[in-house]
Amino acid sequence: MSKDTKIKDTKRILTGLNSEKESQLFYNVGSEACIPLSRESIRYYADEACLEACQLLYDLNIQTLFSGANVDGEENAKGMAFIGISYDTLSDENKKVVSSLIENRIIKKIDNNTGRGEGNTISLSVPISSDDLVGVVSDKLNSIASQFVQQDVLYGRTTEKNIRKCYYKKENGNFFDYWTFGELTPQELEERIAEEVSQYYPDDNGNLFFTEDLLNKHLAYEIKKKKQK
C-alpha cells in the first residue's frame, strides 16, 4: 500500500500467530515487546502508518514495545495511532526529551506497566479516523519521534553478573535453580552459567546482547561516539 491509502483500507498487523515463522524475525515472539532481529523485521509487527516512526526509533536505538494504527475497515470510525516506548531504557538525554514532550502536552504522562512486564512506558499517539491517509498519520508520528536523539542500546542486554543473581545460594551450599526450581552444586552452577552466557552476543566490556543485531547497533554507536570526541 502507499501513503495515499486510507486508514480504513489498511490491515491490522498481528504477531504471535505463527511462532515458527516469527522466530526467524523476532528475538521473542508475541504481540508486545518483541525485539526485531533486523530492521527489516519491523514491518512484520508495525501497522503501516506506524512503520516509519518505528524504524526511526529503531535507528535511534530506542525500544518500541507496541504500536497500532487501524480501525479494522470500519467507516466513520475514530481512534488513535500509537507507539509505546520503554521509558526505563531511554538515555538521560532522551528522558529529558520525554519531560519536554509531557510539559508541552504532546504526549501524556509516563505509565507504569510493570504488571505487564514492560516497566515504565510512554506512548506517542495521534488521533485517526477512517478516511485519514497513511502518509498524514505517519508524518504526525514521525514529527514526535524525530524529537528524540540517538542513544546507546540500553535494552535487550545483560551481564554475567546479572545472570548469576538469578541463582541464590542455599544453606546447604548449593544454588537455587530457577529453571527447574531444584538446586545446583557449585560445579553445576558454573556449567549452567557458561551455557547461558554462550547464548548471547558479547562485546569487549562484558555486556551480553540478546541478538547480533543489537550488538552491532551498540558497536556502531560506540564507534560514532569516539569519532565525535
Coordinates of C-alpha atoms in Angstrom, one line a residue:
M1 CA 0.0 0.0 0.0
S2 CA 1.0 3.6 -0.3
K3 CA 0.9 6.8 1.8
D4 CA -2.2 7.7 -0.1
T5 CA -4.1 4.7 1.3
K6 CA -6.9 5.4 3.8
I7 CA -6.5 4.1 7.3
K8 CA -9.7 2.1 6.9
D9 CA -8.2 0.2 3.9
T10 CA -5.1 -0.9 5.9
K11 CA -4.8 -4.3 7.6
R12 CA -4.0 -4.7 11.3
I13 CA -0.7 -6.5 11.7
L14 CA -0.7 -9.1 14.5
T15 CA 2.2 -11.1 15.9
G16 CA 2.2 -14.2 18.0
L17 CA 0.1 -16.2 15.4
N18 CA 3.0 -18.1 13.7
S19 CA 5.7 -18.7 16.2
E20 CA 7.8 -20.8 13.8
K21 CA 8.0 -18.0 11.1
E22 CA 8.2 -15.2 13.7
S23 CA 11.1 -16.8 15.5
Q24 CA 13.1 -16.0 12.3
L25 CA 12.1 -12.4 12.6
F26 CA 12.0 -11.6 16.4
Y27 CA 14.0 -12.5 19.4
N28 CA 10.9 -13.0 21.4
V29 CA 7.5 -13.7 19.8
G30 CA 4.4 -12.1 21.0
S31 CA 2.0 -9.2 20.4
E32 CA 4.1 -6.8 22.5
A33 CA 7.7 -6.1 23.3
C34 CA 9.1 -8.3 20.6
I35 CA 12.7 -7.4 19.6
P36 CA 13.3 -7.5 15.8
L37 CA 16.3 -9.5 14.6
S38 CA 16.8 -6.8 11.9
R39 CA 15.4 -3.5 10.8
E40 CA 13.5 -5.3 8.0
S41 CA 11.6 -7.3 10.7
I42 CA 9.8 -4.2 11.9
R43 CA 7.3 -4.2 9.1
Y44 CA 6.0 -7.5 10.4
Y45 CA 4.8 -6.0 13.7
A46 CA 4.1 -2.4 12.9
D47 CA 0.9 -1.2 11.2
E48 CA 1.6 0.8 8.1
A49 CA 1.1 4.2 9.5
C50 CA 3.4 3.4 12.4
L51 CA 6.2 1.8 10.3
E52 CA 8.4 4.8 9.5
A53 CA 8.3 6.2 13.1
C54 CA 9.1 2.7 14.5
Q55 CA 12.0 2.5 12.0
L56 CA 13.2 5.9 13.1
L57 CA 13.1 5.0 16.7
Y58 CA 14.9 1.7 15.9
D59 CA 17.7 3.8 14.2
L60 CA 17.9 5.9 17.4
N61 CA 18.4 2.7 19.4
I62 CA 15.1 3.2 21.3
Q63 CA 12.9 0.2 22.2
T64 CA 9.3 0.2 20.9
L65 CA 7.0 -2.1 22.9
F66 CA 3.7 -1.9 21.0
S67 CA 2.0 0.1 18.2
G68 CA -1.2 0.3 16.2
A69 CA -3.0 2.5 13.7
N70 CA -6.1 0.7 12.4
V71 CA -9.9 0.9 12.5
D72 CA -10.4 -2.6 11.1
G73 CA -12.1 -1.4 7.9
E74 CA -14.9 0.5 9.7
E75 CA -16.5 3.5 8.1
N76 CA -16.7 6.8 10.0
A77 CA -14.6 5.3 12.8
K78 CA -12.2 7.2 15.0
G79 CA -9.3 6.0 17.1
M80 CA -5.7 6.6 17.9
A81 CA -2.4 5.7 16.2
F82 CA 0.1 5.0 18.9
I83 CA 3.6 3.7 19.5
G84 CA 4.7 2.6 23.0
I85 CA 8.2 3.2 24.1
S86 CA 10.2 1.8 27.0
Y87 CA 10.9 4.7 29.3
D88 CA 13.3 2.7 31.5
T89 CA 15.7 2.0 28.7
L90 CA 16.0 5.6 27.5
S91 CA 19.2 7.6 28.0
D92 CA 19.2 10.6 30.4
E93 CA 19.1 12.9 27.4
N94 CA 16.0 11.2 25.9
K95 CA 14.3 11.2 29.3
K96 CA 14.7 15.0 29.2
V97 CA 13.0 14.9 25.8
V98 CA 10.1 13.0 27.4
S99 CA 9.8 15.6 30.1
S100 CA 9.6 18.3 27.5
L101 CA 7.0 16.4 25.4
I102 CA 4.9 15.9 28.6
E103 CA 5.3 19.5 29.6
N104 CA 4.2 20.7 26.2
R105 CA 1.3 18.3 26.2
I106 CA 2.5 16.5 23.1
I107 CA 2.4 13.2 24.9
K108 CA 0.7 12.0 28.1
K109 CA 2.3 11.1 31.4
I110 CA 4.6 8.1 32.0
D111 CA 2.6 4.9 32.5
N112 CA 3.7 2.2 34.9
N113 CA 3.2 -1.1 33.1
T114 CA 5.3 -3.2 35.4
G115 CA 2.5 -5.7 35.9
R116 CA 2.6 -6.4 32.2
G117 CA 6.3 -6.9 32.3
E118 CA 7.1 -3.6 30.4
G119 CA 8.1 -1.3 33.3
N120 CA 7.5 2.4 32.7
T121 CA 6.3 3.3 29.3
I122 CA 5.3 6.4 27.2
S123 CA 3.1 6.5 24.2
L124 CA 3.4 8.6 21.1
S125 CA -0.1 9.0 19.9
V126 CA -2.2 11.0 17.4
P127 CA -6.0 10.8 16.7
I128 CA -7.1 9.0 13.5
S129 CA -10.3 8.5 11.6
S130 CA -11.3 6.1 8.8
D131 CA -10.5 8.4 5.9
D132 CA -7.2 9.7 7.2
L133 CA -4.3 8.9 4.8
V134 CA -1.5 6.7 6.0
G135 CA 1.1 9.3 5.0
V136 CA -0.6 12.0 7.0
V137 CA -0.7 9.9 10.1
S138 CA 2.8 8.6 9.6
D139 CA 4.1 12.2 9.3
K140 CA 2.5 13.2 12.6
L141 CA 4.0 10.2 14.4
N142 CA 7.4 10.9 12.8
S143 CA 7.3 14.6 13.9
I144 CA 7.1 13.4 17.6
A145 CA 9.6 10.5 17.2
S146 CA 12.1 12.8 15.5
Q147 CA 12.5 14.9 18.7
F148 CA 14.4 12.0 20.3
V149 CA 18.2 11.7 19.8
Q150 CA 20.3 8.7 19.1
Q151 CA 21.5 6.8 22.2
D152 CA 23.3 3.6 23.0
V153 CA 21.4 0.3 23.0
L154 CA 20.1 0.1 26.6
Y155 CA 17.7 -2.8 26.1
G156 CA 18.0 -6.4 25.2
R157 CA 21.2 -6.8 27.1
T158 CA 22.5 -8.2 30.3
T159 CA 25.8 -9.3 32.0
E160 CA 27.1 -12.5 33.6
K161 CA 26.8 -10.8 37.0
N162 CA 23.1 -10.2 36.4
I163 CA 22.7 -13.8 35.3
R164 CA 24.4 -15.1 38.5
K165 CA 21.9 -13.1 40.6
C166 CA 19.2 -15.4 39.4
Y167 CA 20.8 -18.3 41.3
Y168 CA 20.9 -17.6 45.0
K169 CA 22.9 -19.7 47.4
K170 CA 21.1 -22.1 49.8
E171 CA 22.0 -23.0 53.3
N172 CA 23.5 -26.4 52.1
G173 CA 25.9 -24.6 49.9
N174 CA 24.1 -25.4 46.7
F175 CA 22.2 -22.9 44.5
F176 CA 18.6 -22.5 43.6
D177 CA 17.9 -23.5 40.0
Y178 CA 15.2 -21.1 38.7
W179 CA 14.8 -23.2 35.6
T180 CA 13.7 -26.4 37.4
F181 CA 13.0 -25.0 40.9
G182 CA 15.6 -27.6 42.1
E183 CA 19.2 -26.9 43.0
L184 CA 22.6 -26.9 41.5
T185 CA 26.0 -27.8 43.0
P186 CA 28.7 -25.1 42.6
Q187 CA 30.2 -27.0 39.7
E188 CA 26.8 -27.5 38.0
L189 CA 26.2 -23.7 38.5
E190 CA 29.4 -22.8 36.6
E191 CA 28.4 -25.2 33.8
R192 CA 25.0 -23.6 33.7
I193 CA 26.4 -20.0 33.7
A194 CA 28.7 -20.9 30.9
E195 CA 25.8 -22.4 28.9
E196 CA 23.7 -19.3 29.4
V197 CA 26.4 -16.8 28.5
S198 CA 27.2 -18.7 25.3
Q199 CA 23.7 -17.9 24.0
Y200 CA 24.3 -14.1 24.0
Y201 CA 26.4 -11.9 21.8
P202 CA 29.2 -10.3 23.9
D203 CA 31.2 -7.1 23.5
D204 CA 34.7 -6.5 24.9
N205 CA 33.3 -4.9 28.1
G206 CA 31.3 -7.8 29.5
N207 CA 28.0 -6.8 28.1
L208 CA 25.8 -9.6 26.7
F209 CA 23.3 -8.7 23.9
F210 CA 20.2 -10.8 23.1
T211 CA 20.7 -10.5 19.4
E212 CA 23.6 -10.0 17.0
D213 CA 21.7 -7.0 15.6
L214 CA 21.6 -5.3 19.0
L215 CA 25.4 -5.9 19.5
N216 CA 26.1 -4.4 16.1
K217 CA 24.0 -1.4 16.8
H218 CA 25.8 -0.9 20.1
L219 CA 29.2 -1.2 18.4
A220 CA 28.2 1.3 15.7
Y221 CA 27.1 3.7 18.4
E222 CA 30.4 3.4 20.2
I223 CA 32.4 4.0 17.0
K224 CA 30.3 7.1 16.2
K225 CA 30.8 8.4 19.8
K226 CA 34.6 8.0 19.6
K227 CA 34.7 9.9 16.2
Q228 CA 32.8 12.8 17.7
K229 CA 35.3 13.3 20.5

